[in-house]
């Protein structure tokens, strides 16, 4: 009997390639991206420069508002407060320049670079998202929503503190600086009008000092919420501001 007379062996059924179902599901829209490049390098640089500047400004600003007791001897031998003021002014310049750079990048960067300056307060889904986040922070919801950029509640507070609040602190800070720079200086020309508008130098000092405490309170809440979300939410937080990539812990669309 020759080989030709043997019955043909049945063909083995085709085996699907590993991961084919997952690829097909992803193509059909059943899965979401697990990693998205959100925060570009200029945004991340601004975040950390801004954070360091705020820390320096708050520490030095506190001692400017509550200076050390006067020491005996020549003033030239005790220039600590002068050094503190110099560091404060230097950090203020860095903060202001970085703030202007951040505004410029909002026009040049990706869609998430503009989130800091705009939020859709006119849309119901924005306020619904804020309410959902509040419920989750209050432990009334077991599962938060997923967001590529900032969640609505973060957008709301970031706008009012990091845009409006910082702008107020920069303007009032340079207004106070103009008193030392003198009449006719560019600080006086650009910001001197703020002092009479707000009721005088002492009033501006008070508002500037209160603004510092408002920012300190925001920083405490911000650090807490970032750490909490990094552990409990459905997306990465801390690593997103170092690498720029946001990773998601599940593939559920909502």
PDB file of C-alpha atoms in Angstrom, residues 60-241:
ATOM      1  CA  UNK A  60       9.614  84.397  53.320  1.00  0.00           C
ATOM      2  CA  UNK A  61       6.251  86.176  53.191  1.00  0.00           C
ATOM      3  CA  UNK A  62       5.356  84.861  56.619  1.00  0.00           C
ATOM      4  CA  UNK A  63       8.541  86.295  58.133  1.00  0.00           C
ATOM      5  CA  UNK A  64       8.060  89.592  56.304  1.00  0.00           C
ATOM      6  CA  UNK A  65       4.608  89.831  57.912  1.00  0.00           C
ATOM      7  CA  UNK A  66       5.909  88.595  61.290  1.00  0.00           C
ATOM      8  CA  UNK A  67       9.571  89.697  61.405  1.00  0.00           C
ATOM      9  CA  UNK A  68      12.147  88.548  63.908  1.00  0.00           C
ATOM     10  CA  UNK A  69      12.737  90.687  67.030  1.00  0.00           C
ATOM     11  CA  UNK A  70      15.159  93.571  66.587  1.00  0.00           C
ATOM     12  CA  UNK A  71      18.692  92.609  67.546  1.00  0.00           C
ATOM     13  CA  UNK A  72      21.208  94.886  69.220  1.00  0.00           C
ATOM     14  CA  UNK A  73      24.201  96.195  67.319  1.00  0.00           C
ATOM     15  CA  UNK A  74      24.703  97.706  63.897  1.00  0.00           C
ATOM     16  CA  UNK A  75      22.090  97.038  61.254  1.00  0.00           C
ATOM     17  CA  UNK A  76      24.824  96.057  58.788  1.00  0.00           C
ATOM     18  CA  UNK A  77      25.630  93.073  61.019  1.00  0.00           C
ATOM     19  CA  UNK A  78      22.023  91.871  61.068  1.00  0.00           C
ATOM     20  CA  UNK A  79      20.830  91.843  57.481  1.00  0.00           C
ATOM     21  CA  UNK A  80      18.657  88.722  57.809  1.00  0.00           C
ATOM     22  CA  UNK A  81      15.385  90.496  57.013  1.00  0.00           C
ATOM     23  CA  UNK A  82      17.001  92.181  54.023  1.00  0.00           C
ATOM     24  CA  UNK A  83      18.040  88.768  52.719  1.00  0.00           C
ATOM     25  CA  UNK A  84      14.552  87.388  53.315  1.00  0.00           C
ATOM     26  CA  UNK A  85      13.008  90.280  51.378  1.00  0.00           C
ATOM     27  CA  UNK A  86      15.480  89.792  48.518  1.00  0.00           C
ATOM     28  CA  UNK A  87      14.649  86.076  48.288  1.00  0.00           C
ATOM     29  CA  UNK A  88      10.934  86.920  48.402  1.00  0.00           C
ATOM     30  CA  UNK A  89      11.222  89.458  45.592  1.00  0.00           C
ATOM     31  CA  UNK A  90      13.349  87.099  43.484  1.00  0.00           C
ATOM     32  CA  UNK A  91      10.847  84.256  43.872  1.00  0.00           C
ATOM     33  CA  UNK A  92       8.072  86.706  42.995  1.00  0.00           C
ATOM     34  CA  UNK A  93       9.772  87.594  39.715  1.00  0.00           C
ATOM     35  CA  UNK A  94      10.225  83.900  38.896  1.00  0.00           C
ATOM     36  CA  UNK A  95       6.565  83.216  39.701  1.00  0.00           C
ATOM     37  CA  UNK A  96       5.398  86.097  37.487  1.00  0.00           C
ATOM     38  CA  UNK A  97       7.582  85.152  34.505  1.00  0.00           C
ATOM     39  CA  UNK A  98       6.548  81.494  34.791  1.00  0.00           C
ATOM     40  CA  UNK A  99       2.889  82.540  34.962  1.00  0.00           C
ATOM     41  CA  UNK A 100       3.210  84.546  31.738  1.00  0.00           C
ATOM     42  CA  UNK A 101       4.967  81.598  30.105  1.00  0.00           C
ATOM     43  CA  UNK A 102       2.154  79.290  31.207  1.00  0.00           C
ATOM     44  CA  UNK A 103      -0.416  81.603  29.628  1.00  0.00           C
ATOM     45  CA  UNK A 104       1.555  81.624  26.373  1.00  0.00           C
ATOM     46  CA  UNK A 105       1.802  77.827  26.338  1.00  0.00           C
ATOM     47  CA  UNK A 106      -1.975  77.550  26.639  1.00  0.00           C
ATOM     48  CA  UNK A 107      -2.128  78.877  23.062  1.00  0.00           C
ATOM     49  CA  UNK A 108       0.634  76.570  21.781  1.00  0.00           C
ATOM     50  CA  UNK A 109       0.163  73.346  23.728  1.00  0.00           C
ATOM     51  CA  UNK A 110      -2.300  70.480  23.521  1.00  0.00           C
ATOM     52  CA  UNK A 111      -5.919  70.582  24.606  1.00  0.00           C
ATOM     53  CA  UNK A 112      -5.093  69.759  28.233  1.00  0.00           C
ATOM     54  CA  UNK A 113      -2.721  72.721  28.496  1.00  0.00           C
ATOM     55  CA  UNK A 114      -5.780  74.986  28.295  1.00  0.00           C
ATOM     56  CA  UNK A 115      -7.768  73.295  31.060  1.00  0.00           C
ATOM     57  CA  UNK A 116      -6.223  75.545  33.698  1.00  0.00           C
ATOM     58  CA  UNK A 117      -7.717  78.676  32.168  1.00  0.00           C
ATOM     59  CA  UNK A 118     -11.133  77.472  31.036  1.00  0.00           C
ATOM     60  CA  UNK A 119     -13.866  75.284  32.429  1.00  0.00           C
ATOM     61  CA  UNK A 120     -17.335  74.668  31.009  1.00  0.00           C
ATOM     62  CA  UNK A 121     -19.336  76.219  33.823  1.00  0.00           C
ATOM     63  CA  UNK A 122     -22.312  76.688  31.509  1.00  0.00           C
ATOM     64  CA  UNK A 123     -22.777  72.930  30.991  1.00  0.00           C
ATOM     65  CA  UNK A 124     -24.793  70.687  33.267  1.00  0.00           C
ATOM     66  CA  UNK A 125     -22.380  67.773  32.882  1.00  0.00           C
ATOM     67  CA  UNK A 126     -19.593  69.924  34.368  1.00  0.00           C
ATOM     68  CA  UNK A 127     -21.531  70.587  37.563  1.00  0.00           C
ATOM     69  CA  UNK A 128     -22.733  66.976  37.624  1.00  0.00           C
ATOM     70  CA  UNK A 129     -19.082  65.916  37.506  1.00  0.00           C
ATOM     71  CA  UNK A 130     -18.247  68.307  40.366  1.00  0.00           C
ATOM     72  CA  UNK A 131     -21.069  66.871  42.474  1.00  0.00           C
ATOM     73  CA  UNK A 132     -19.945  63.312  41.725  1.00  0.00           C
ATOM     74  CA  UNK A 133     -16.378  64.144  42.808  1.00  0.00           C
ATOM     75  CA  UNK A 134     -17.640  65.738  46.033  1.00  0.00           C
ATOM     76  CA  UNK A 135     -19.650  62.589  46.763  1.00  0.00           C
ATOM     77  CA  UNK A 136     -16.582  60.433  46.154  1.00  0.00           C
ATOM     78  CA  UNK A 137     -14.372  62.592  48.385  1.00  0.00           C
ATOM     79  CA  UNK A 138     -17.057  62.371  51.090  1.00  0.00           C
ATOM     80  CA  UNK A 139     -17.006  58.544  50.769  1.00  0.00           C
ATOM     81  CA  UNK A 140     -20.603  58.552  49.533  1.00  0.00           C
ATOM     82  CA  UNK A 141     -19.636  56.973  46.213  1.00  0.00           C
ATOM     83  CA  UNK A 142     -17.445  53.863  46.021  1.00  0.00           C
ATOM     84  CA  UNK A 143     -16.205  54.484  42.483  1.00  0.00           C
ATOM     85  CA  UNK A 144     -15.091  57.795  40.914  1.00  0.00           C
ATOM     86  CA  UNK A 145     -15.318  58.754  37.262  1.00  0.00           C
ATOM     87  CA  UNK A 146     -12.355  58.633  34.868  1.00  0.00           C
ATOM     88  CA  UNK A 147     -10.779  61.795  33.462  1.00  0.00           C
ATOM     89  CA  UNK A 148      -7.850  62.227  31.106  1.00  0.00           C
ATOM     90  CA  UNK A 149      -7.120  65.749  32.330  1.00  0.00           C
ATOM     91  CA  UNK A 150      -8.330  67.436  35.503  1.00  0.00           C
ATOM     92  CA  UNK A 151     -11.643  66.359  36.952  1.00  0.00           C
ATOM     93  CA  UNK A 152     -14.328  69.106  37.040  1.00  0.00           C
ATOM     94  CA  UNK A 153     -13.853  69.855  40.741  1.00  0.00           C
ATOM     95  CA  UNK A 154     -10.103  70.239  40.279  1.00  0.00           C
ATOM     96  CA  UNK A 155     -10.651  72.474  37.242  1.00  0.00           C
ATOM     97  CA  UNK A 156     -12.919  74.739  39.273  1.00  0.00           C
ATOM     98  CA  UNK A 157     -10.458  75.237  42.130  1.00  0.00           C
ATOM     99  CA  UNK A 158      -7.364  75.366  39.913  1.00  0.00           C
ATOM    100  CA  UNK A 159      -8.909  78.210  37.919  1.00  0.00           C
ATOM    101  CA  UNK A 160      -9.896  80.304  40.925  1.00  0.00           C
ATOM    102  CA  UNK A 161      -6.687  79.720  42.900  1.00  0.00           C
ATOM    103  CA  UNK A 162      -3.931  79.099  40.329  1.00  0.00           C
ATOM    104  CA  UNK A 163      -5.181  81.626  37.757  1.00  0.00           C
ATOM    105  CA  UNK A 164      -7.292  84.284  39.480  1.00  0.00           C
ATOM    106  CA  UNK A 165      -5.580  83.886  42.852  1.00  0.00           C
ATOM    107  CA  UNK A 166      -2.015  83.933  41.514  1.00  0.00           C
ATOM    108  CA  UNK A 167      -2.821  86.883  39.249  1.00  0.00           C
ATOM    109  CA  UNK A 168      -4.110  88.783  42.297  1.00  0.00           C
ATOM    110  CA  UNK A 169      -1.002  87.935  44.311  1.00  0.00           C
ATOM    111  CA  UNK A 170       1.321  88.966  41.478  1.00  0.00           C
ATOM    112  CA  UNK A 171      -0.469  92.279  40.929  1.00  0.00           C
ATOM    113  CA  UNK A 172      -0.657  93.189  44.624  1.00  0.00           C
ATOM    114  CA  UNK A 173       2.916  91.993  45.166  1.00  0.00           C
ATOM    115  CA  UNK A 174       4.313  94.250  42.466  1.00  0.00           C
ATOM    116  CA  UNK A 175       2.128  97.088  43.733  1.00  0.00           C
ATOM    117  CA  UNK A 176       3.775  96.799  47.145  1.00  0.00           C
ATOM    118  CA  UNK A 177       7.181  96.474  45.491  1.00  0.00           C
ATOM    119  CA  UNK A 178       6.531  99.738  43.617  1.00  0.00           C
ATOM    120  CA  UNK A 179       6.528 101.631  46.919  1.00  0.00           C
ATOM    121  CA  UNK A 180      10.196 100.788  47.356  1.00  0.00           C
ATOM    122  CA  UNK A 181      11.057 101.127  43.676  1.00  0.00           C
ATOM    123  CA  UNK A 182       9.806 104.718  43.788  1.00  0.00           C
ATOM    124  CA  UNK A 183       7.598 106.957  41.632  1.00  0.00           C
ATOM    125  CA  UNK A 184       8.265 106.666  37.909  1.00  0.00           C
ATOM    126  CA  UNK A 185       9.622 103.106  38.086  1.00  0.00           C
ATOM    127  CA  UNK A 186       8.043 100.578  35.748  1.00  0.00           C
ATOM    128  CA  UNK A 187       6.589  98.805  38.764  1.00  0.00           C
ATOM    129  CA  UNK A 188       4.938 102.050  39.842  1.00  0.00           C
ATOM    130  CA  UNK A 189       3.677 102.805  36.330  1.00  0.00           C
ATOM    131  CA  UNK A 190       2.204  99.336  35.820  1.00  0.00           C
ATOM    132  CA  UNK A 191       1.004  98.473  39.329  1.00  0.00           C
ATOM    133  CA  UNK A 192       1.015 101.644  41.435  1.00  0.00           C
ATOM    134  CA  UNK A 193      -2.676 102.250  40.712  1.00  0.00           C
ATOM    135  CA  UNK A 194      -3.595  99.139  42.713  1.00  0.00           C
ATOM    136  CA  UNK A 195      -2.789 100.725  46.089  1.00  0.00           C
ATOM    137  CA  UNK A 196      -5.304 103.605  45.948  1.00  0.00           C
ATOM    138  CA  UNK A 197      -7.835 101.330  44.243  1.00  0.00           C
ATOM    139  CA  UNK A 198      -7.822  98.862  47.151  1.00  0.00           C
ATOM    140  CA  UNK A 199      -7.814 101.497  49.874  1.00  0.00           C
ATOM    141  CA  UNK A 200      -4.174 102.178  50.653  1.00  0.00           C
ATOM    142  CA  UNK A 201      -0.917 100.431  51.377  1.00  0.00           C
ATOM    143  CA  UNK A 202      -1.993  98.782  54.639  1.00  0.00           C
ATOM    144  CA  UNK A 203      -5.097  97.355  53.021  1.00  0.00           C
ATOM    145  CA  UNK A 204      -3.047  95.892  50.154  1.00  0.00           C
ATOM    146  CA  UNK A 205      -0.587  94.396  52.660  1.00  0.00           C
ATOM    147  CA  UNK A 206      -3.483  92.747  54.506  1.00  0.00           C
ATOM    148  CA  UNK A 207      -5.092  91.354  51.350  1.00  0.00           C
ATOM    149  CA  UNK A 208      -1.740  90.080  50.082  1.00  0.00           C
ATOM    150  CA  UNK A 209      -1.099  88.371  53.418  1.00  0.00           C
ATOM    151  CA  UNK A 210      -4.571  86.791  53.476  1.00  0.00           C
ATOM    152  CA  UNK A 211      -3.991  85.595  49.922  1.00  0.00           C
ATOM    153  CA  UNK A 212      -0.894  83.776  51.152  1.00  0.00           C
ATOM    154  CA  UNK A 213      -2.937  81.847  53.713  1.00  0.00           C
ATOM    155  CA  UNK A 214      -5.558  80.997  51.093  1.00  0.00           C
ATOM    156  CA  UNK A 215      -2.834  79.539  48.860  1.00  0.00           C
ATOM    157  CA  UNK A 216      -1.349  77.583  51.789  1.00  0.00           C
ATOM    158  CA  UNK A 217      -4.782  76.074  52.458  1.00  0.00           C
ATOM    159  CA  UNK A 218      -5.140  75.189  48.781  1.00  0.00           C
ATOM    160  CA  UNK A 219      -1.692  73.548  48.708  1.00  0.00           C
ATOM    161  CA  UNK A 220      -2.586  71.351  51.696  1.00  0.00           C
ATOM    162  CA  UNK A 221      -5.837  70.242  50.040  1.00  0.00           C
ATOM    163  CA  UNK A 222      -4.091  69.780  46.687  1.00  0.00           C
ATOM    164  CA  UNK A 223      -1.357  67.528  48.092  1.00  0.00           C
ATOM    165  CA  UNK A 224      -3.909  65.469  50.025  1.00  0.00           C
ATOM    166  CA  UNK A 225      -6.206  65.032  47.015  1.00  0.00           C
ATOM    167  CA  UNK A 226      -3.344  64.101  44.660  1.00  0.00           C
ATOM    168  CA  UNK A 227      -2.048  61.395  47.011  1.00  0.00           C
ATOM    169  CA  UNK A 228      -5.579  60.136  47.684  1.00  0.00           C
ATOM    170  CA  UNK A 229      -6.424  59.971  43.985  1.00  0.00           C
ATOM    171  CA  UNK A 230      -3.146  58.272  43.141  1.00  0.00           C
ATOM    172  CA  UNK A 231      -4.061  55.500  45.587  1.00  0.00           C
ATOM    173  CA  UNK A 232      -7.848  55.283  45.300  1.00  0.00           C
ATOM    174  CA  UNK A 233      -8.881  56.696  41.920  1.00  0.00           C
ATOM    175  CA  UNK A 234      -8.846  54.985  38.532  1.00  0.00           C
ATOM    176  CA  UNK A 235      -5.918  56.919  37.045  1.00  0.00           C
ATOM    177  CA  UNK A 236      -2.363  57.885  37.968  1.00  0.00           C
ATOM    178  CA  UNK A 237      -1.695  61.341  39.391  1.00  0.00           C
ATOM    179  CA  UNK A 238       1.834  61.860  40.751  1.00  0.00           C
ATOM    180  CA  UNK A 239       3.626  60.096  37.894  1.00  0.00           C
ATOM    181  CA  UNK A 240       1.553  62.052  35.366  1.00  0.00           C
ATOM    182  CA  UNK A 241       3.203  65.285  36.502  1.00  0.00           C
TER     183      UNK A 241
END
